[in-house]
Coordinates of N, CA, C and O in Angstrom, one line a residue:
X1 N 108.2 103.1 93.0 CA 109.1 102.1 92.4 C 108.9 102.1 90.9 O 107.9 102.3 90.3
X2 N 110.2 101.9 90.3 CA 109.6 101.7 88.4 C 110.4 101.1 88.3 O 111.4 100.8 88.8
X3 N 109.5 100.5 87.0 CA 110.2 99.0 86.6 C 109.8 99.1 85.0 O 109.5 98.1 84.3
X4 N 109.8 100.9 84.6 CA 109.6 101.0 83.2 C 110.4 100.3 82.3 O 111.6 100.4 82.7
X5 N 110.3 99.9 81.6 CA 110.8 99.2 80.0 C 111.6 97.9 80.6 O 112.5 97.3 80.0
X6 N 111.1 97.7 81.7 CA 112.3 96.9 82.5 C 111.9 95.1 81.1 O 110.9 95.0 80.4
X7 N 112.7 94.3 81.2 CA 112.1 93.1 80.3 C 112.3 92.0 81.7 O 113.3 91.7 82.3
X8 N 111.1 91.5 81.8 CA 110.4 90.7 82.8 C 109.8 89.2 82.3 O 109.3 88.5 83.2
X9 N 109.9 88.8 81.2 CA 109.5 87.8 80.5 C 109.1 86.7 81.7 O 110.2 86.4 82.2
X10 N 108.0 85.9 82.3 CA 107.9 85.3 83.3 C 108.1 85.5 84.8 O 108.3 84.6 85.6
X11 N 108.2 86.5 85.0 CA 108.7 86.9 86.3 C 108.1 86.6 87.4 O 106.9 86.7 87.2
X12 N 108.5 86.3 88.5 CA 107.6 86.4 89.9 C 107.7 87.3 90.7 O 108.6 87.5 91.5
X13 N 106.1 88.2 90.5 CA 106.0 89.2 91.2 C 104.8 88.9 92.7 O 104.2 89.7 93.4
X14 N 104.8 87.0 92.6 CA 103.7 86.7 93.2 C 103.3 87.7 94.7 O 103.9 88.8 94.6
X15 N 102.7 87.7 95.5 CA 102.6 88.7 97.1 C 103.5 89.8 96.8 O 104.1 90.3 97.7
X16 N 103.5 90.1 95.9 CA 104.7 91.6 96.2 C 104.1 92.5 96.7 O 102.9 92.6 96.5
X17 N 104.7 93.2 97.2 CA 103.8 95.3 97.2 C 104.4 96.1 96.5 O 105.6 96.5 96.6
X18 N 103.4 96.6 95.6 CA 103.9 97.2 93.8 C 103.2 98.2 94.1 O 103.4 98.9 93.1
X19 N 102.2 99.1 95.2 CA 101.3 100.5 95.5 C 102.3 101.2 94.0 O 103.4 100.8 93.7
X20 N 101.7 102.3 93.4 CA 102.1 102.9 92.8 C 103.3 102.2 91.9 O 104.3 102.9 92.0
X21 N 103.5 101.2 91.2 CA 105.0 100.8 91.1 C 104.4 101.2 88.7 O 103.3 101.1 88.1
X22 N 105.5 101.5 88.5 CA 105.6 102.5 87.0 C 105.7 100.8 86.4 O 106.7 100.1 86.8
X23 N 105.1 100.3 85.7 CA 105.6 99.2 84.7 C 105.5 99.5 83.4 O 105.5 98.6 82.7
X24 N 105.5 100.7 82.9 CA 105.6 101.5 81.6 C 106.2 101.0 80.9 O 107.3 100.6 81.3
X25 N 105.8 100.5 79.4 CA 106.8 99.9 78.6 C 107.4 98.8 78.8 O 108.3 98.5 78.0
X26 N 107.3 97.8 80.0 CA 107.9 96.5 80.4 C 107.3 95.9 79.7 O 106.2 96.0 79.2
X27 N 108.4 94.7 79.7 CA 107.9 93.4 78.8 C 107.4 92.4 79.9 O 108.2 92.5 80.8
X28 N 106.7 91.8 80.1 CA 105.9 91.5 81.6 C 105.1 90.0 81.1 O 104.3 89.3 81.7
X29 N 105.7 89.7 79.8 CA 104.9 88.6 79.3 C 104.9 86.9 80.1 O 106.0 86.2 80.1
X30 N 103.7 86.3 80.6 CA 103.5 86.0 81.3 C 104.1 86.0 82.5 O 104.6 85.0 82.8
X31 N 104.2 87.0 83.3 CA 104.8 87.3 84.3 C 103.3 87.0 85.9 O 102.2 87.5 85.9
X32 N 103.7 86.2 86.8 CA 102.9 86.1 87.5 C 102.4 87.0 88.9 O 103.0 86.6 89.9
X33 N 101.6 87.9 89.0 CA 101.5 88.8 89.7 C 100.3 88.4 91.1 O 100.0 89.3 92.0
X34 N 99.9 87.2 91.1 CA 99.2 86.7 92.1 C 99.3 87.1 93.8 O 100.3 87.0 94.6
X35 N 98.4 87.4 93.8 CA 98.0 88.0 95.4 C 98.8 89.0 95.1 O 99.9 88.5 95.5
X36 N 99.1 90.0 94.8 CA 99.9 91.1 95.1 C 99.3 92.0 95.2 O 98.1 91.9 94.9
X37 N 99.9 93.3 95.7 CA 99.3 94.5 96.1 C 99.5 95.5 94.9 O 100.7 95.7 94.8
X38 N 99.1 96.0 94.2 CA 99.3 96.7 93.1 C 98.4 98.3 93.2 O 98.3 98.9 92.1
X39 N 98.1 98.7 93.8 CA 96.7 99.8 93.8 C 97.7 100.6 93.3 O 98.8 100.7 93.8
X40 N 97.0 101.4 92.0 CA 97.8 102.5 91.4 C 99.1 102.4 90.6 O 99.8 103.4 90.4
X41 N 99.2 101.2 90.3 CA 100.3 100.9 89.2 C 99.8 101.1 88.0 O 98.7 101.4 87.7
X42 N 100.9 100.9 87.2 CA 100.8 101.9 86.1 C 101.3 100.6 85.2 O 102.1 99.7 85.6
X43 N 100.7 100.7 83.9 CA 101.0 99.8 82.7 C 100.9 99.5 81.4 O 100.7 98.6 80.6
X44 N 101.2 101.6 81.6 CA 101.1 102.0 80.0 C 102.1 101.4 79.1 O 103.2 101.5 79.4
X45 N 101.9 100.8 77.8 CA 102.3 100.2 76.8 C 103.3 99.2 77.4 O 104.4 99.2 77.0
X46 N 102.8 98.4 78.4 CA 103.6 96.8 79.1 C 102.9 96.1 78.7 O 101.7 96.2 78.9
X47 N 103.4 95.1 77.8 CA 103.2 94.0 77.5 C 102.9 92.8 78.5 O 103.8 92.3 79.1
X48 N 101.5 92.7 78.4 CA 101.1 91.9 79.4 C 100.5 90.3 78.9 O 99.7 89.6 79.6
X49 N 100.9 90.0 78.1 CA 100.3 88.3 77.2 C 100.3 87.2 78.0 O 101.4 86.6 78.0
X50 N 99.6 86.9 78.6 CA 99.7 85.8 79.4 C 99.9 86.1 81.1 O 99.7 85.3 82.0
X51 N 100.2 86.9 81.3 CA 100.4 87.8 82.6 C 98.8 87.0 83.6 O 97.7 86.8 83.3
X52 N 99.5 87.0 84.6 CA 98.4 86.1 85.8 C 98.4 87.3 86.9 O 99.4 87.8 87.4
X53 N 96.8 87.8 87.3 CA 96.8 88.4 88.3 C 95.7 87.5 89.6 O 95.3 87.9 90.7
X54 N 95.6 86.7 89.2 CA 94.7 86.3 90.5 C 95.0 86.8 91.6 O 96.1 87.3 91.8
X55 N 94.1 86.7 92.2 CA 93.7 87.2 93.7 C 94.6 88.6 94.2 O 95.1 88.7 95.3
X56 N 94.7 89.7 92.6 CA 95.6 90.3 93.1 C 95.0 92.0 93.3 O 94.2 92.2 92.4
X57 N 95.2 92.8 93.9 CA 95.1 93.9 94.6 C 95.4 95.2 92.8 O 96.4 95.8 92.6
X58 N 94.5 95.3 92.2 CA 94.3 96.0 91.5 C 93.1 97.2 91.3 O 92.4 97.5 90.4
X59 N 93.1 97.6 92.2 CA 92.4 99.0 92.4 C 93.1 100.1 91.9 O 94.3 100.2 91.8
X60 N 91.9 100.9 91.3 CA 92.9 102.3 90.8 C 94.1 101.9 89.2 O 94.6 102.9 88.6
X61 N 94.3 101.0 89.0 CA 95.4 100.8 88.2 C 94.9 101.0 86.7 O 93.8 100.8 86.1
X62 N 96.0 101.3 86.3 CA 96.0 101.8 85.0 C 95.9 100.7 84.1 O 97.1 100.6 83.6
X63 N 95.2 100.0 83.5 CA 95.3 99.1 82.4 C 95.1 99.3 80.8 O 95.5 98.6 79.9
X64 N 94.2 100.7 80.6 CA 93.7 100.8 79.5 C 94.8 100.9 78.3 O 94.7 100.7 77.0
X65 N 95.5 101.1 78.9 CA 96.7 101.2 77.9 C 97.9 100.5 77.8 O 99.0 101.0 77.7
X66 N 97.8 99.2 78.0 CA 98.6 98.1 78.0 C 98.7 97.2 76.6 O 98.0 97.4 75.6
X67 N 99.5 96.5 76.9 CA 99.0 95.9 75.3 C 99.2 94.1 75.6 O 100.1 93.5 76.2
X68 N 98.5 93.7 75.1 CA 98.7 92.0 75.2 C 98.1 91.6 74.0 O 97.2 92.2 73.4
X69 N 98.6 90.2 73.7 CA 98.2 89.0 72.8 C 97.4 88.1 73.3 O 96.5 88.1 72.5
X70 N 97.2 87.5 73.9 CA 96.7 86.5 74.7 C 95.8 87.2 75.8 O 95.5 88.3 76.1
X71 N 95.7 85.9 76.4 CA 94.7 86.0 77.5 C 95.5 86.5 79.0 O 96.7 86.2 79.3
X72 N 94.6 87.1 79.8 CA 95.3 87.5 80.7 C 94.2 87.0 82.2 O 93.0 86.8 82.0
X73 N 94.8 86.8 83.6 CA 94.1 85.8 84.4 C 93.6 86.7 85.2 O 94.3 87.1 86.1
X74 N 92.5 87.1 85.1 CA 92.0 88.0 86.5 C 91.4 86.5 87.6 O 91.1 86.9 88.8
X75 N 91.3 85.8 87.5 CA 90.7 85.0 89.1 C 90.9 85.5 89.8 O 92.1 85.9 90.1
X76 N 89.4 86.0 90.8 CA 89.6 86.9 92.2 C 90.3 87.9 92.4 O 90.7 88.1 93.6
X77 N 90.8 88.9 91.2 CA 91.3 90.0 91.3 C 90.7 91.0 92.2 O 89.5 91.1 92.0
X78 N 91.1 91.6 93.0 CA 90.3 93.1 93.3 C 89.9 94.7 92.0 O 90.9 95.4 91.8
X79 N 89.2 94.8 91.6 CA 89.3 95.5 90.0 C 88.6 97.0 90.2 O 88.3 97.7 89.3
X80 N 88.4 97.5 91.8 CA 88.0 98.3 91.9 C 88.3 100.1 91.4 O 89.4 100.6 91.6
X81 N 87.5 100.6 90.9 CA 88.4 101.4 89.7 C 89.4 101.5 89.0 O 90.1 102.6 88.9
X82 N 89.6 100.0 88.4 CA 90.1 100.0 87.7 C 90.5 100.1 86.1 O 90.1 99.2 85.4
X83 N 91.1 100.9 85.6 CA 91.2 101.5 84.4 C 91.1 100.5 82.8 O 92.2 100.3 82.3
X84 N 90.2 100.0 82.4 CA 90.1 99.1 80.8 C 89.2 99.6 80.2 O 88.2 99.1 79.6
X85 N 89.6 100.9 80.3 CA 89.1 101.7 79.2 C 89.8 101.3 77.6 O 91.0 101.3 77.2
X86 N 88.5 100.9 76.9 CA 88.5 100.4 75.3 C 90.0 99.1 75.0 O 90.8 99.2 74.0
X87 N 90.1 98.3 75.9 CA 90.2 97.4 75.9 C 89.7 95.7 75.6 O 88.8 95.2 76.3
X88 N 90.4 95.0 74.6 CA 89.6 94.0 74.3 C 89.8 92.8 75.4 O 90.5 91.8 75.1
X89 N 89.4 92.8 76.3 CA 88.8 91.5 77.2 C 88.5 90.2 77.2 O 88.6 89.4 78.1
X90 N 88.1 90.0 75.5 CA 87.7 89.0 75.7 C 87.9 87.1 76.0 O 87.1 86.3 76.4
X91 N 89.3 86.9 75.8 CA 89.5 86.7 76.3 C 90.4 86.3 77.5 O 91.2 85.4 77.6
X92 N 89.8 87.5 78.3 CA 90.8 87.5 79.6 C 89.6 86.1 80.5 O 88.4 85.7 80.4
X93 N 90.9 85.8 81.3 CA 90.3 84.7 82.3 C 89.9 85.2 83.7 O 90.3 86.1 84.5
X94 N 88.8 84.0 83.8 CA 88.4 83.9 85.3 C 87.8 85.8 86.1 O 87.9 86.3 87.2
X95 N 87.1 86.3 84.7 CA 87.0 88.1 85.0 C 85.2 87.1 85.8 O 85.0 85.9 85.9
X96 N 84.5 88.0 86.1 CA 82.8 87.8 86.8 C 83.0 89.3 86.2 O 83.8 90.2 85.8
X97 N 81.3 89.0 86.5 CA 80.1 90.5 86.8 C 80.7 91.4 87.7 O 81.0 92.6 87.3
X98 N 80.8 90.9 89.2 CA 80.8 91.9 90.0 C 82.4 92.7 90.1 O 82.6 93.8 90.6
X99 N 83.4 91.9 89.4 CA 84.5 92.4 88.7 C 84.6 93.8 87.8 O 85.3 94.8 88.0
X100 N 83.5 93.6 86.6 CA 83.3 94.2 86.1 C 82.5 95.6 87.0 O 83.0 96.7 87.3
X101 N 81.3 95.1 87.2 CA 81.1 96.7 87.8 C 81.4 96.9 88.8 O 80.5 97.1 89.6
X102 N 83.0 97.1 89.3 CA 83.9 97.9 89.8 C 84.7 98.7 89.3 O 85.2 99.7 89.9
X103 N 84.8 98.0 87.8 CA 86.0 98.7 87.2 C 85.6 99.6 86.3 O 84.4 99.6 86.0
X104 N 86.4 100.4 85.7 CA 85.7 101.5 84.6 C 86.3 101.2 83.1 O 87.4 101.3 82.6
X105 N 85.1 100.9 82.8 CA 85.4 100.6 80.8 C 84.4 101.8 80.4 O 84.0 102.6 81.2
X106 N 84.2 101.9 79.1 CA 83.5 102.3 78.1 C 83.2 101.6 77.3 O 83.2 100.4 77.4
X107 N 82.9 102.2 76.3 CA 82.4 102.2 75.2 C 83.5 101.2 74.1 O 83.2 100.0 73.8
X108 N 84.1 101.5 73.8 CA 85.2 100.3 74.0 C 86.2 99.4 74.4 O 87.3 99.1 73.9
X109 N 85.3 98.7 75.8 CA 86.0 97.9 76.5 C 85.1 96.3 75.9 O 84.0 96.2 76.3
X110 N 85.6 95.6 75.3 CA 85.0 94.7 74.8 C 85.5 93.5 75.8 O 86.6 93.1 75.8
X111 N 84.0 92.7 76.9 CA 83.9 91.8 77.6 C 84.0 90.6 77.0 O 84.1 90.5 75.8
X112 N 84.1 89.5 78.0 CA 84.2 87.6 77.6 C 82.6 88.0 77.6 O 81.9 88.9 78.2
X113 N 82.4 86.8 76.7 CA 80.7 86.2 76.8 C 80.5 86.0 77.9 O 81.3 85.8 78.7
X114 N 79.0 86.1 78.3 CA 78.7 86.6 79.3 C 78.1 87.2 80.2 O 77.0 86.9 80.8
X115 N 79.4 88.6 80.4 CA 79.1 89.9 80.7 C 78.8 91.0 80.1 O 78.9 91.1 78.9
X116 N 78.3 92.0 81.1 CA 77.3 93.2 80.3 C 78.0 94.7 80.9 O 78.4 94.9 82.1
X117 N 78.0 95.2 80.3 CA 78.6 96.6 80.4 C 77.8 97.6 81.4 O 76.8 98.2 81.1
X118 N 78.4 97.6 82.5 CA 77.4 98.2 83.7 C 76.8 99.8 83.5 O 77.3 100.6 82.7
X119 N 76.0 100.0 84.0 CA 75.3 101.4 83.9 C 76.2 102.3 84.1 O 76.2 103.3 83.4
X120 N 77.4 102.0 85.2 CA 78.3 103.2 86.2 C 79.3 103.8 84.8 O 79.8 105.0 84.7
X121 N 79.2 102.8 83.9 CA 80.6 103.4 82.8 C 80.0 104.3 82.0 O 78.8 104.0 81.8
X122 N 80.5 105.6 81.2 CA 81.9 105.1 81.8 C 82.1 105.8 83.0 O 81.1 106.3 83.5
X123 N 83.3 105.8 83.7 CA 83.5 106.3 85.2 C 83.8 108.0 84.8 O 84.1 108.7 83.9
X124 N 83.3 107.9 86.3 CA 83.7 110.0 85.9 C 84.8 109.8 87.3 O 84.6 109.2 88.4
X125 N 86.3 110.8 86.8 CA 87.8 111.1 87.8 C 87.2 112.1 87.9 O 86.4 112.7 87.2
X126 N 87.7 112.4 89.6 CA 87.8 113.8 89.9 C 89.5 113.8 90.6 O 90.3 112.9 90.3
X127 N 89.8 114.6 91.3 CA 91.7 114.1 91.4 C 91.8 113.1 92.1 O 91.2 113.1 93.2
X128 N 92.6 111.9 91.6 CA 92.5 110.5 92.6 C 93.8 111.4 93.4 O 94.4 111.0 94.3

């Protein structure tokens, strides 16, 4: 599904299933994505400022290259390789430790106070 450059300004995407869904270039600003299914969505240069993912199914997804102003809500996200590479984090809400080392940052993924930059990063792909 794509929903590139789509403009989404507050939208409810609460429980959706978004597997693979393109949010490329969308305007997504606080848009609420809670409990959803997301593994392998994509959200290169989507404007994500205020955007809520609680309790939401983010494995595999693409975030390093998103762009936001604001804070963004991980509570109880799933974050399992998920992509914040050299992204600034800090502050995103409601992120934990064991959040963090699932997901793959580097060297420029700058955390909330806190947290510590796990041994696993950065992550090594082989073909997902």
């Amino acid at each position: 599904t794509t929903f590139a450059n789509m403009i989404a300004k507050g939208a409810n995407f609460s429980s959706a299933e978004l597997q693979r869904a393109d949010f490329s270039g969308a305007d997504l600003e606080g848009a609420n994505f809670n409990k959803s299914e997301l593994g392998r969505a994509v959200f290169n240069d989507a404007l994500l400022t205020g955007a809520s993912f609680q309790f939401a199914n983010l494995s595999r997804v693409e975030l390093a290259k998103a762009r936001y102003g604001g804070p963004i809500d991980f509570t109880g996200a799933f974050l399992y390789l998920t992509r914040i590479e050299g992204i600034d984090l800090s502050a995103a809400k409601g992120l934990i430790q064991t959040q963090i080392d699932q997901a793959c940052g580097d060297e420029g993924t700058v955390l909330p106070r806190g947290l510590t930059v796990p041994a696993s990063w950065p992550c090594k792909f082989q073909n997902d």
